[in-house]
């Protein structure tokens, strides 16, 4: 035991702030929500045990629950790959040895800092409104725009565009991964006359697969948790016609607008299980397309 602590104590000291925060601030509410998921609780009267009623109502009779799942899965399926593609493209551009690359990194990372803010969500509503900048730009080409956010068939795509704009975090991780690929591989392929496109698919993408996988898992989890921008852009209701009823927005409304805390707790645990299952599937399938340098044939 003494040997274990002597070897691992520095690592646990670095983990100590997170461990203290988790056990003192997070673990209690997590366990409380697990219990409340089996109760009817309105924050005024005491929780009343109802067993599996919340989950039964959710899966059998709550149409808005299924609509929230549809909206959220659509958003995740569109936003995550497009954001990763944008991040990889910009990272490859910055990997070309540009001058003042630190400045470019800061400029491209800025939307990721601002993108989740309330101000940017309000700005997004104004840009894609009927009199917004987007429609004014389209008018220059004689195209009559629509209310992109107020039209149910297009509102979700405005959220996807906003997600693509927030590519800074995965871009930095991609850039670090690109810098770790040995340059002699590219030099050897250039001597053999390999085209840049072939280099990308035969060298860059395979060697970058662990980084792609890491970014994929992180961005997928973040996409499932999207809240502030969806809440502001949809006026907190999922409008229009529930086309922006993200799962987190629906959960928030159940908890803090209708004070159905028990049902909201059950919704939170279902979301946790969904993310956990998809993450496990991602790890299970990664062995077919993610390869690490220390792996042996």
PDB file of C-alpha atoms in Angstrom:
ATOM      1  CA  UNK A   1       0.000   0.000   0.000  1.00  0.00           C
ATOM      2  CA  UNK A   2       2.819   2.377   0.905  1.00  0.00           C
ATOM      3  CA  UNK A   3       4.520   1.618  -2.384  1.00  0.00           C
ATOM      4  CA  UNK A   4       1.268   2.250  -4.250  1.00  0.00           C
ATOM      5  CA  UNK A   5       0.831   5.659  -2.681  1.00  0.00           C
ATOM      6  CA  UNK A   6       4.481   6.604  -3.169  1.00  0.00           C
ATOM      7  CA  UNK A   7       4.163   5.874  -6.889  1.00  0.00           C
ATOM      8  CA  UNK A   8       0.703   7.347  -7.503  1.00  0.00           C
ATOM      9  CA  UNK A   9       0.416  10.128  -4.928  1.00  0.00           C
ATOM     10  CA  UNK A  10       1.411  12.951  -7.351  1.00  0.00           C
ATOM     11  CA  UNK A  11      -1.286  11.863  -9.772  1.00  0.00           C
ATOM     12  CA  UNK A  12      -3.952  11.754  -7.072  1.00  0.00           C
ATOM     13  CA  UNK A  13      -2.847  15.176  -5.818  1.00  0.00           C
ATOM     14  CA  UNK A  14      -3.578  16.588  -9.278  1.00  0.00           C
ATOM     15  CA  UNK A  15      -6.947  14.830  -9.210  1.00  0.00           C
ATOM     16  CA  UNK A  16      -7.771  16.063  -5.718  1.00  0.00           C
ATOM     17  CA  UNK A  17      -9.615  19.297  -6.724  1.00  0.00           C
ATOM     18  CA  UNK A  18     -11.861  17.363  -9.108  1.00  0.00           C
ATOM     19  CA  UNK A  19     -12.443  14.576  -6.558  1.00  0.00           C
ATOM     20  CA  UNK A  20     -13.372  17.092  -3.845  1.00  0.00           C
ATOM     21  CA  UNK A  21     -15.761  18.889  -6.193  1.00  0.00           C
ATOM     22  CA  UNK A  22     -17.345  15.622  -7.308  1.00  0.00           C
ATOM     23  CA  UNK A  23     -17.898  14.125  -3.869  1.00  0.00           C
ATOM     24  CA  UNK A  24     -18.890  17.379  -2.116  1.00  0.00           C
ATOM     25  CA  UNK A  25     -20.944  19.068  -4.844  1.00  0.00           C
ATOM     26  CA  UNK A  26     -21.980  16.586  -7.536  1.00  0.00           C
ATOM     27  CA  UNK A  27     -22.441  13.104  -6.040  1.00  0.00           C
ATOM     28  CA  UNK A  28     -25.252  14.159  -3.666  1.00  0.00           C
ATOM     29  CA  UNK A  29     -27.455  15.765  -6.365  1.00  0.00           C
ATOM     30  CA  UNK A  30     -26.782  12.813  -8.686  1.00  0.00           C
ATOM     31  CA  UNK A  31     -28.014  10.287  -6.127  1.00  0.00           C
ATOM     32  CA  UNK A  32     -30.939  12.565  -5.180  1.00  0.00           C
ATOM     33  CA  UNK A  33     -32.058  12.788  -8.824  1.00  0.00           C
ATOM     34  CA  UNK A  34     -31.905   8.999  -9.107  1.00  0.00           C
ATOM     35  CA  UNK A  35     -34.317   8.745  -6.169  1.00  0.00           C
ATOM     36  CA  UNK A  36     -36.552  11.596  -7.366  1.00  0.00           C
ATOM     37  CA  UNK A  37     -36.936   9.845 -10.734  1.00  0.00           C
ATOM     38  CA  UNK A  38     -39.169   7.341  -8.940  1.00  0.00           C
ATOM     39  CA  UNK A  39     -41.267   9.982  -7.194  1.00  0.00           C
ATOM     40  CA  UNK A  40     -43.790  12.746  -7.877  1.00  0.00           C
ATOM     41  CA  UNK A  41     -42.210  15.943  -6.568  1.00  0.00           C
ATOM     42  CA  UNK A  42     -43.218  19.595  -7.156  1.00  0.00           C
ATOM     43  CA  UNK A  43     -40.664  21.295  -4.847  1.00  0.00           C
ATOM     44  CA  UNK A  44     -43.482  22.284  -2.446  1.00  0.00           C
ATOM     45  CA  UNK A  45     -44.788  19.052  -0.995  1.00  0.00           C
ATOM     46  CA  UNK A  46     -42.659  16.078  -0.013  1.00  0.00           C
ATOM     47  CA  UNK A  47     -41.670  13.588  -2.740  1.00  0.00           C
ATOM     48  CA  UNK A  48     -44.255  10.787  -3.172  1.00  0.00           C
ATOM     49  CA  UNK A  49     -42.982   7.388  -4.319  1.00  0.00           C
ATOM     50  CA  UNK A  50     -44.628   6.318  -7.615  1.00  0.00           C
ATOM     51  CA  UNK A  51     -42.280   3.538  -8.698  1.00  0.00           C
ATOM     52  CA  UNK A  52     -41.835   3.308 -12.471  1.00  0.00           C
ATOM     53  CA  UNK A  53     -44.789   5.577 -13.337  1.00  0.00           C
ATOM     54  CA  UNK A  54     -42.562   8.385 -14.607  1.00  0.00           C
ATOM     55  CA  UNK A  55     -40.700   6.055 -16.966  1.00  0.00           C
ATOM     56  CA  UNK A  56     -43.900   4.321 -18.071  1.00  0.00           C
ATOM     57  CA  UNK A  57     -45.542   7.652 -18.918  1.00  0.00           C
ATOM     58  CA  UNK A  58     -42.388   8.808 -20.706  1.00  0.00           C
ATOM     59  CA  UNK A  59     -42.152   5.837 -23.063  1.00  0.00           C
ATOM     60  CA  UNK A  60     -45.844   5.110 -23.585  1.00  0.00           C
ATOM     61  CA  UNK A  61     -47.758   8.417 -23.537  1.00  0.00           C
ATOM     62  CA  UNK A  62     -45.424  11.425 -23.697  1.00  0.00           C
ATOM     63  CA  UNK A  63     -45.303  12.511 -27.348  1.00  0.00           C
ATOM     64  CA  UNK A  64     -43.097  15.525 -26.591  1.00  0.00           C
ATOM     65  CA  UNK A  65     -40.467  13.180 -25.128  1.00  0.00           C
ATOM     66  CA  UNK A  66     -40.212  11.363 -28.466  1.00  0.00           C
ATOM     67  CA  UNK A  67     -40.214  14.678 -30.330  1.00  0.00           C
ATOM     68  CA  UNK A  68     -37.353  15.919 -28.135  1.00  0.00           C
ATOM     69  CA  UNK A  69     -35.415  12.744 -28.917  1.00  0.00           C
ATOM     70  CA  UNK A  70     -36.053  13.200 -32.650  1.00  0.00           C
ATOM     71  CA  UNK A  71     -34.836  16.809 -32.614  1.00  0.00           C
ATOM     72  CA  UNK A  72     -31.775  16.015 -30.507  1.00  0.00           C
ATOM     73  CA  UNK A  73     -30.703  12.970 -32.543  1.00  0.00           C
ATOM     74  CA  UNK A  74     -31.169  14.923 -35.787  1.00  0.00           C
ATOM     75  CA  UNK A  75     -29.001  17.713 -34.418  1.00  0.00           C
ATOM     76  CA  UNK A  76     -26.289  15.317 -33.201  1.00  0.00           C
ATOM     77  CA  UNK A  77     -26.237  13.402 -36.508  1.00  0.00           C
ATOM     78  CA  UNK A  78     -25.801  16.616 -38.516  1.00  0.00           C
ATOM     79  CA  UNK A  79     -23.819  18.922 -36.249  1.00  0.00           C
ATOM     80  CA  UNK A  80     -21.106  16.546 -34.996  1.00  0.00           C
ATOM     81  CA  UNK A  81     -19.692  15.322 -38.361  1.00  0.00           C
ATOM     82  CA  UNK A  82     -19.988  18.784 -39.944  1.00  0.00           C
ATOM     83  CA  UNK A  83     -18.225  20.448 -37.017  1.00  0.00           C
ATOM     84  CA  UNK A  84     -15.443  17.837 -37.076  1.00  0.00           C
ATOM     85  CA  UNK A  85     -15.027  18.240 -40.847  1.00  0.00           C
ATOM     86  CA  UNK A  86     -14.793  22.018 -40.471  1.00  0.00           C
ATOM     87  CA  UNK A  87     -12.323  21.680 -37.592  1.00  0.00           C
ATOM     88  CA  UNK A  88     -10.113  19.248 -39.518  1.00  0.00           C
ATOM     89  CA  UNK A  89     -10.113  21.427 -42.638  1.00  0.00           C
ATOM     90  CA  UNK A  90      -9.046  24.526 -40.699  1.00  0.00           C
ATOM     91  CA  UNK A  91      -6.452  22.548 -38.713  1.00  0.00           C
ATOM     92  CA  UNK A  92      -4.887  21.248 -41.942  1.00  0.00           C
ATOM     93  CA  UNK A  93      -4.781  24.815 -43.261  1.00  0.00           C
ATOM     94  CA  UNK A  94      -3.045  26.058 -40.110  1.00  0.00           C
ATOM     95  CA  UNK A  95      -0.622  23.124 -40.240  1.00  0.00           C
ATOM     96  CA  UNK A  96       0.972  24.563 -43.376  1.00  0.00           C
ATOM     97  CA  UNK A  97       3.441  26.659 -41.376  1.00  0.00           C
ATOM     98  CA  UNK A  98       1.714  30.034 -41.623  1.00  0.00           C
ATOM     99  CA  UNK A  99       3.244  33.072 -40.004  1.00  0.00           C
ATOM    100  CA  UNK A 100       1.592  34.365 -36.809  1.00  0.00           C
ATOM    101  CA  UNK A 101      -0.082  30.996 -36.367  1.00  0.00           C
ATOM    102  CA  UNK A 102      -0.765  31.800 -32.705  1.00  0.00           C
ATOM    103  CA  UNK A 103      -2.929  34.722 -33.793  1.00  0.00           C
ATOM    104  CA  UNK A 104      -4.852  32.539 -36.248  1.00  0.00           C
ATOM    105  CA  UNK A 105      -5.426  29.905 -33.550  1.00  0.00           C
ATOM    106  CA  UNK A 106      -6.867  32.577 -31.240  1.00  0.00           C
ATOM    107  CA  UNK A 107      -9.090  33.972 -34.001  1.00  0.00           C
ATOM    108  CA  UNK A 108     -10.460  30.550 -34.956  1.00  0.00           C
ATOM    109  CA  UNK A 109     -10.883  29.516 -31.323  1.00  0.00           C
ATOM    110  CA  UNK A 110     -12.838  32.659 -30.422  1.00  0.00           C
ATOM    111  CA  UNK A 111     -16.242  31.367 -31.715  1.00  0.00           C
ATOM    112  CA  UNK A 112     -15.969  28.356 -29.397  1.00  0.00           C
ATOM    113  CA  UNK A 113     -15.679  30.694 -26.418  1.00  0.00           C
ATOM    114  CA  UNK A 114     -18.470  32.987 -27.538  1.00  0.00           C
ATOM    115  CA  UNK A 115     -20.690  30.443 -29.281  1.00  0.00           C
ATOM    116  CA  UNK A 116     -22.388  29.113 -26.160  1.00  0.00           C
ATOM    117  CA  UNK A 117     -23.049  32.577 -24.763  1.00  0.00           C
ATOM    118  CA  UNK A 118     -26.460  34.193 -24.509  1.00  0.00           C
ATOM    119  CA  UNK A 119     -25.323  37.167 -26.598  1.00  0.00           C
ATOM    120  CA  UNK A 120     -24.358  34.965 -29.560  1.00  0.00           C
ATOM    121  CA  UNK A 121     -27.694  33.118 -29.391  1.00  0.00           C
ATOM    122  CA  UNK A 122     -29.542  36.446 -29.525  1.00  0.00           C
ATOM    123  CA  UNK A 123     -27.284  37.556 -32.376  1.00  0.00           C
ATOM    124  CA  UNK A 124     -28.073  34.300 -34.204  1.00  0.00           C
ATOM    125  CA  UNK A 125     -31.804  34.969 -33.924  1.00  0.00           C
ATOM    126  CA  UNK A 126     -31.331  38.415 -35.398  1.00  0.00           C
ATOM    127  CA  UNK A 127     -29.123  37.154 -38.242  1.00  0.00           C
ATOM    128  CA  UNK A 128     -31.572  34.459 -39.362  1.00  0.00           C
ATOM    129  CA  UNK A 129     -34.734  36.482 -38.747  1.00  0.00           C
ATOM    130  CA  UNK A 130     -37.012  37.601 -41.577  1.00  0.00           C
ATOM    131  CA  UNK A 131     -35.204  40.981 -41.696  1.00  0.00           C
ATOM    132  CA  UNK A 132     -31.826  39.551 -40.709  1.00  0.00           C
ATOM    133  CA  UNK A 133     -28.426  39.796 -42.354  1.00  0.00           C
ATOM    134  CA  UNK A 134     -28.819  36.449 -44.128  1.00  0.00           C
ATOM    135  CA  UNK A 135     -31.991  37.509 -45.931  1.00  0.00           C
ATOM    136  CA  UNK A 136     -30.517  40.898 -46.757  1.00  0.00           C
ATOM    137  CA  UNK A 137     -27.531  39.160 -48.350  1.00  0.00           C
ATOM    138  CA  UNK A 138     -29.829  36.849 -50.314  1.00  0.00           C
ATOM    139  CA  UNK A 139     -31.860  39.868 -51.486  1.00  0.00           C
ATOM    140  CA  UNK A 140     -28.754  41.188 -53.256  1.00  0.00           C
ATOM    141  CA  UNK A 141     -29.038  38.166 -55.554  1.00  0.00           C
ATOM    142  CA  UNK A 142     -32.804  38.526 -55.979  1.00  0.00           C
ATOM    143  CA  UNK A 143     -33.632  35.689 -53.601  1.00  0.00           C
ATOM    144  CA  UNK A 144     -36.600  36.131 -51.268  1.00  0.00           C
ATOM    145  CA  UNK A 145     -35.601  34.835 -47.848  1.00  0.00           C
ATOM    146  CA  UNK A 146     -37.766  33.283 -45.160  1.00  0.00           C
ATOM    147  CA  UNK A 147     -37.776  33.320 -41.401  1.00  0.00           C
ATOM    148  CA  UNK A 148     -35.134  30.635 -41.042  1.00  0.00           C
ATOM    149  CA  UNK A 149     -35.695  30.225 -37.319  1.00  0.00           C
ATOM    150  CA  UNK A 150     -39.468  30.672 -37.336  1.00  0.00           C
ATOM    151  CA  UNK A 151     -39.975  28.078 -40.095  1.00  0.00           C
ATOM    152  CA  UNK A 152     -40.131  24.536 -38.610  1.00  0.00           C
ATOM    153  CA  UNK A 153     -38.509  22.896 -41.636  1.00  0.00           C
ATOM    154  CA  UNK A 154     -35.369  25.094 -41.495  1.00  0.00           C
ATOM    155  CA  UNK A 155     -34.977  26.056 -37.831  1.00  0.00           C
ATOM    156  CA  UNK A 156     -32.869  23.019 -36.886  1.00  0.00           C
ATOM    157  CA  UNK A 157     -30.379  23.815 -39.650  1.00  0.00           C
ATOM    158  CA  UNK A 158     -29.688  27.250 -38.169  1.00  0.00           C
ATOM    159  CA  UNK A 159     -28.626  25.443 -35.002  1.00  0.00           C
ATOM    160  CA  UNK A 160     -26.393  23.138 -37.040  1.00  0.00           C
ATOM    161  CA  UNK A 161     -24.716  26.154 -38.676  1.00  0.00           C
ATOM    162  CA  UNK A 162     -24.142  27.640 -35.227  1.00  0.00           C
ATOM    163  CA  UNK A 163     -22.547  24.359 -34.118  1.00  0.00           C
ATOM    164  CA  UNK A 164     -20.266  24.333 -37.164  1.00  0.00           C
ATOM    165  CA  UNK A 165     -19.126  27.839 -36.280  1.00  0.00           C
ATOM    166  CA  UNK A 166     -17.951  26.570 -32.873  1.00  0.00           C
ATOM    167  CA  UNK A 167     -15.159  24.360 -34.224  1.00  0.00           C
ATOM    168  CA  UNK A 168     -12.292  25.900 -32.230  1.00  0.00           C
ATOM    169  CA  UNK A 169     -11.859  23.236 -29.559  1.00  0.00           C
ATOM    170  CA  UNK A 170     -11.699  20.174 -31.878  1.00  0.00           C
ATOM    171  CA  UNK A 171      -9.592  22.228 -34.309  1.00  0.00           C
ATOM    172  CA  UNK A 172      -6.850  22.699 -31.704  1.00  0.00           C
ATOM    173  CA  UNK A 173      -6.861  18.977 -30.895  1.00  0.00           C
ATOM    174  CA  UNK A 174      -6.687  18.107 -34.609  1.00  0.00           C
ATOM    175  CA  UNK A 175      -3.806  20.546 -35.035  1.00  0.00           C
ATOM    176  CA  UNK A 176      -1.859  18.866 -32.221  1.00  0.00           C
ATOM    177  CA  UNK A 177      -2.520  15.480 -33.839  1.00  0.00           C
ATOM    178  CA  UNK A 178      -1.357  16.672 -37.249  1.00  0.00           C
ATOM    179  CA  UNK A 179       1.877  17.963 -35.727  1.00  0.00           C
ATOM    180  CA  UNK A 180       2.606  14.467 -34.356  1.00  0.00           C
ATOM    181  CA  UNK A 181       2.524  12.776 -37.786  1.00  0.00           C
ATOM    182  CA  UNK A 182       6.123  12.170 -39.002  1.00  0.00           C
ATOM    183  CA  UNK A 183       6.983  14.475 -41.908  1.00  0.00           C
ATOM    184  CA  UNK A 184       9.201  11.874 -43.554  1.00  0.00           C
ATOM    185  CA  UNK A 185       6.063   9.910 -44.482  1.00  0.00           C
ATOM    186  CA  UNK A 186       4.833  12.825 -46.575  1.00  0.00           C
ATOM    187  CA  UNK A 187       8.284  13.373 -48.085  1.00  0.00           C
ATOM    188  CA  UNK A 188       8.529   9.710 -49.081  1.00  0.00           C
ATOM    189  CA  UNK A 189       5.054   9.767 -50.626  1.00  0.00           C
ATOM    190  CA  UNK A 190       5.861  12.935 -52.578  1.00  0.00           C
ATOM    191  CA  UNK A 191       8.937  11.227 -54.039  1.00  0.00           C
ATOM    192  CA  UNK A 192       6.628   8.402 -55.167  1.00  0.00           C
ATOM    193  CA  UNK A 193       4.354  10.963 -56.830  1.00  0.00           C
ATOM    194  CA  UNK A 194       1.417  10.523 -54.470  1.00  0.00           C
ATOM    195  CA  UNK A 195      -1.277  13.193 -54.854  1.00  0.00           C
ATOM    196  CA  UNK A 196      -2.359  15.324 -51.851  1.00  0.00           C
ATOM    197  CA  UNK A 197      -5.781  13.656 -51.840  1.00  0.00           C
ATOM    198  CA  UNK A 198      -4.198  10.212 -51.685  1.00  0.00           C
ATOM    199  CA  UNK A 199      -1.848  11.397 -48.936  1.00  0.00           C
ATOM    200  CA  UNK A 200      -4.857  12.498 -46.918  1.00  0.00           C
ATOM    201  CA  UNK A 201      -6.627   9.132 -47.144  1.00  0.00           C
ATOM    202  CA  UNK A 202      -3.522   6.930 -46.910  1.00  0.00           C
ATOM    203  CA  UNK A 203      -1.414   8.843 -44.349  1.00  0.00           C
ATOM    204  CA  UNK A 204      -3.211  11.674 -42.596  1.00  0.00           C
ATOM    205  CA  UNK A 205      -6.567  10.098 -41.857  1.00  0.00           C
ATOM    206  CA  UNK A 206      -5.278   6.672 -40.650  1.00  0.00           C
ATOM    207  CA  UNK A 207      -2.628   8.199 -38.374  1.00  0.00           C
ATOM    208  CA  UNK A 208      -5.114  10.769 -37.116  1.00  0.00           C
ATOM    209  CA  UNK A 209      -7.797   8.160 -36.353  1.00  0.00           C
ATOM    210  CA  UNK A 210      -7.235   8.169 -32.530  1.00  0.00           C
ATOM    211  CA  UNK A 211      -7.620  11.956 -32.498  1.00  0.00           C
ATOM    212  CA  UNK A 212     -10.727  11.749 -34.677  1.00  0.00           C
ATOM    213  CA  UNK A 213     -12.203   9.200 -32.304  1.00  0.00           C
ATOM    214  CA  UNK A 214     -11.389  11.341 -29.263  1.00  0.00           C
ATOM    215  CA  UNK A 215     -12.986  14.400 -30.840  1.00  0.00           C
ATOM    216  CA  UNK A 216     -15.983  12.382 -32.008  1.00  0.00           C
ATOM    217  CA  UNK A 217     -16.815  11.141 -28.506  1.00  0.00           C
ATOM    218  CA  UNK A 218     -16.334  14.553 -26.898  1.00  0.00           C
ATOM    219  CA  UNK A 219     -18.333  16.443 -29.494  1.00  0.00           C
ATOM    220  CA  UNK A 220     -21.132  13.885 -29.479  1.00  0.00           C
ATOM    221  CA  UNK A 221     -21.544  14.236 -25.718  1.00  0.00           C
ATOM    222  CA  UNK A 222     -21.452  18.025 -25.997  1.00  0.00           C
ATOM    223  CA  UNK A 223     -24.066  17.954 -28.765  1.00  0.00           C
ATOM    224  CA  UNK A 224     -26.454  15.910 -26.621  1.00  0.00           C
ATOM    225  CA  UNK A 225     -26.039  18.513 -23.854  1.00  0.00           C
ATOM    226  CA  UNK A 226     -26.744  21.541 -26.070  1.00  0.00           C
ATOM    227  CA  UNK A 227     -28.964  23.882 -24.086  1.00  0.00           C
ATOM    228  CA  UNK A 228     -28.318  27.627 -23.833  1.00  0.00           C
ATOM    229  CA  UNK A 229     -28.363  28.422 -27.560  1.00  0.00           C
ATOM    230  CA  UNK A 230     -31.411  26.196 -28.160  1.00  0.00           C
ATOM    231  CA  UNK A 231     -33.212  27.730 -25.191  1.00  0.00           C
ATOM    232  CA  UNK A 232     -32.611  31.329 -26.284  1.00  0.00           C
ATOM    233  CA  UNK A 233     -33.266  30.813 -29.993  1.00  0.00           C
ATOM    234  CA  UNK A 234     -36.524  28.918 -29.334  1.00  0.00           C
ATOM    235  CA  UNK A 235     -37.679  31.339 -26.608  1.00  0.00           C
ATOM    236  CA  UNK A 236     -37.365  28.516 -24.116  1.00  0.00           C
ATOM    237  CA  UNK A 237     -40.320  26.588 -25.542  1.00  0.00           C
ATOM    238  CA  UNK A 238     -38.885  24.557 -28.439  1.00  0.00           C
ATOM    239  CA  UNK A 239     -40.801  26.719 -30.930  1.00  0.00           C
ATOM    240  CA  UNK A 240     -41.669  26.779 -33.742  1.00  0.00           C
ATOM    241  CA  UNK A 241     -43.900  23.691 -33.609  1.00  0.00           C
ATOM    242  CA  UNK A 242     -41.420  21.916 -31.320  1.00  0.00           C
ATOM    243  CA  UNK A 243     -38.846  21.889 -34.126  1.00  0.00           C
ATOM    244  CA  UNK A 244     -36.237  23.173 -31.643  1.00  0.00           C
ATOM    245  CA  UNK A 245     -37.427  21.101 -28.700  1.00  0.00           C
ATOM    246  CA  UNK A 246     -34.011  19.843 -27.680  1.00  0.00           C
ATOM    247  CA  UNK A 247     -33.978  17.213 -24.963  1.00  0.00           C
ATOM    248  CA  UNK A 248     -32.311  19.550 -22.464  1.00  0.00           C
ATOM    249  CA  UNK A 249     -34.852  22.310 -23.170  1.00  0.00           C
ATOM    250  CA  UNK A 250     -37.705  19.874 -22.577  1.00  0.00           C
ATOM    251  CA  UNK A 251     -36.042  18.641 -19.370  1.00  0.00           C
ATOM    252  CA  UNK A 252     -35.568  22.212 -18.131  1.00  0.00           C
ATOM    253  CA  UNK A 253     -39.197  23.113 -18.789  1.00  0.00           C
ATOM    254  CA  UNK A 254     -40.465  20.056 -16.958  1.00  0.00           C
ATOM    255  CA  UNK A 255     -38.268  20.871 -13.959  1.00  0.00           C
ATOM    256  CA  UNK A 256     -38.366  24.651 -13.633  1.00  0.00           C
ATOM    257  CA  UNK A 257     -41.429  25.772 -15.586  1.00  0.00           C
ATOM    258  CA  UNK A 258     -43.940  23.072 -14.612  1.00  0.00           C
ATOM    259  CA  UNK A 259     -42.117  22.021 -11.407  1.00  0.00           C
ATOM    260  CA  UNK A 260     -42.359  18.318 -12.226  1.00  0.00           C
ATOM    261  CA  UNK A 261     -38.992  17.586 -10.642  1.00  0.00           C
ATOM    262  CA  UNK A 262     -39.582  13.850 -10.354  1.00  0.00           C
ATOM    263  CA  UNK A 263     -40.363  13.497 -14.042  1.00  0.00           C
ATOM    264  CA  UNK A 264     -37.451  15.788 -14.969  1.00  0.00           C
ATOM    265  CA  UNK A 265     -35.100  13.614 -12.916  1.00  0.00           C
ATOM    266  CA  UNK A 266     -36.292  10.549 -14.809  1.00  0.00           C
ATOM    267  CA  UNK A 267     -35.675  12.402 -18.097  1.00  0.00           C
ATOM    268  CA  UNK A 268     -32.142  13.257 -16.967  1.00  0.00           C
ATOM    269  CA  UNK A 269     -31.324   9.639 -16.206  1.00  0.00           C
ATOM    270  CA  UNK A 270     -32.692   8.473 -19.558  1.00  0.00           C
ATOM    271  CA  UNK A 271     -30.429  11.007 -21.283  1.00  0.00           C
ATOM    272  CA  UNK A 272     -27.480   9.734 -19.265  1.00  0.00           C
ATOM    273  CA  UNK A 273     -28.224   6.158 -20.317  1.00  0.00           C
ATOM    274  CA  UNK A 274     -28.583   7.185 -23.985  1.00  0.00           C
ATOM    275  CA  UNK A 275     -25.199   8.946 -23.972  1.00  0.00           C
ATOM    276  CA  UNK A 276     -23.571   6.047 -22.108  1.00  0.00           C
ATOM    277  CA  UNK A 277     -24.922   3.443 -24.554  1.00  0.00           C
ATOM    278  CA  UNK A 278     -23.828   5.412 -27.627  1.00  0.00           C
ATOM    279  CA  UNK A 279     -20.386   5.990 -26.087  1.00  0.00           C
ATOM    280  CA  UNK A 280     -19.998   2.272 -25.374  1.00  0.00           C
ATOM    281  CA  UNK A 281     -21.011   1.484 -28.974  1.00  0.00           C
ATOM    282  CA  UNK A 282     -18.441   4.003 -30.219  1.00  0.00           C
ATOM    283  CA  UNK A 283     -15.682   2.379 -28.153  1.00  0.00           C
ATOM    284  CA  UNK A 284     -16.750  -1.115 -29.213  1.00  0.00           C
ATOM    285  CA  UNK A 285     -16.658  -0.229 -32.919  1.00  0.00           C
ATOM    286  CA  UNK A 286     -13.449   1.821 -32.691  1.00  0.00           C
ATOM    287  CA  UNK A 287     -11.288  -1.308 -32.916  1.00  0.00           C
ATOM    288  CA  UNK A 288     -12.296  -1.612 -36.583  1.00  0.00           C
ATOM    289  CA  UNK A 289     -11.105   1.842 -37.643  1.00  0.00           C
ATOM    290  CA  UNK A 290      -8.910   3.325 -34.894  1.00  0.00           C
ATOM    291  CA  UNK A 291      -5.319   2.112 -34.762  1.00  0.00           C
ATOM    292  CA  UNK A 292      -2.650   3.142 -32.273  1.00  0.00           C
ATOM    293  CA  UNK A 293       1.106   3.245 -32.834  1.00  0.00           C
ATOM    294  CA  UNK A 294       1.836   0.889 -29.946  1.00  0.00           C
ATOM    295  CA  UNK A 295      -0.510  -1.805 -31.286  1.00  0.00           C
ATOM    296  CA  UNK A 296       1.149  -4.994 -32.509  1.00  0.00           C
ATOM    297  CA  UNK A 297       0.003  -7.074 -35.433  1.00  0.00           C
TER     298      UNK A 297
END
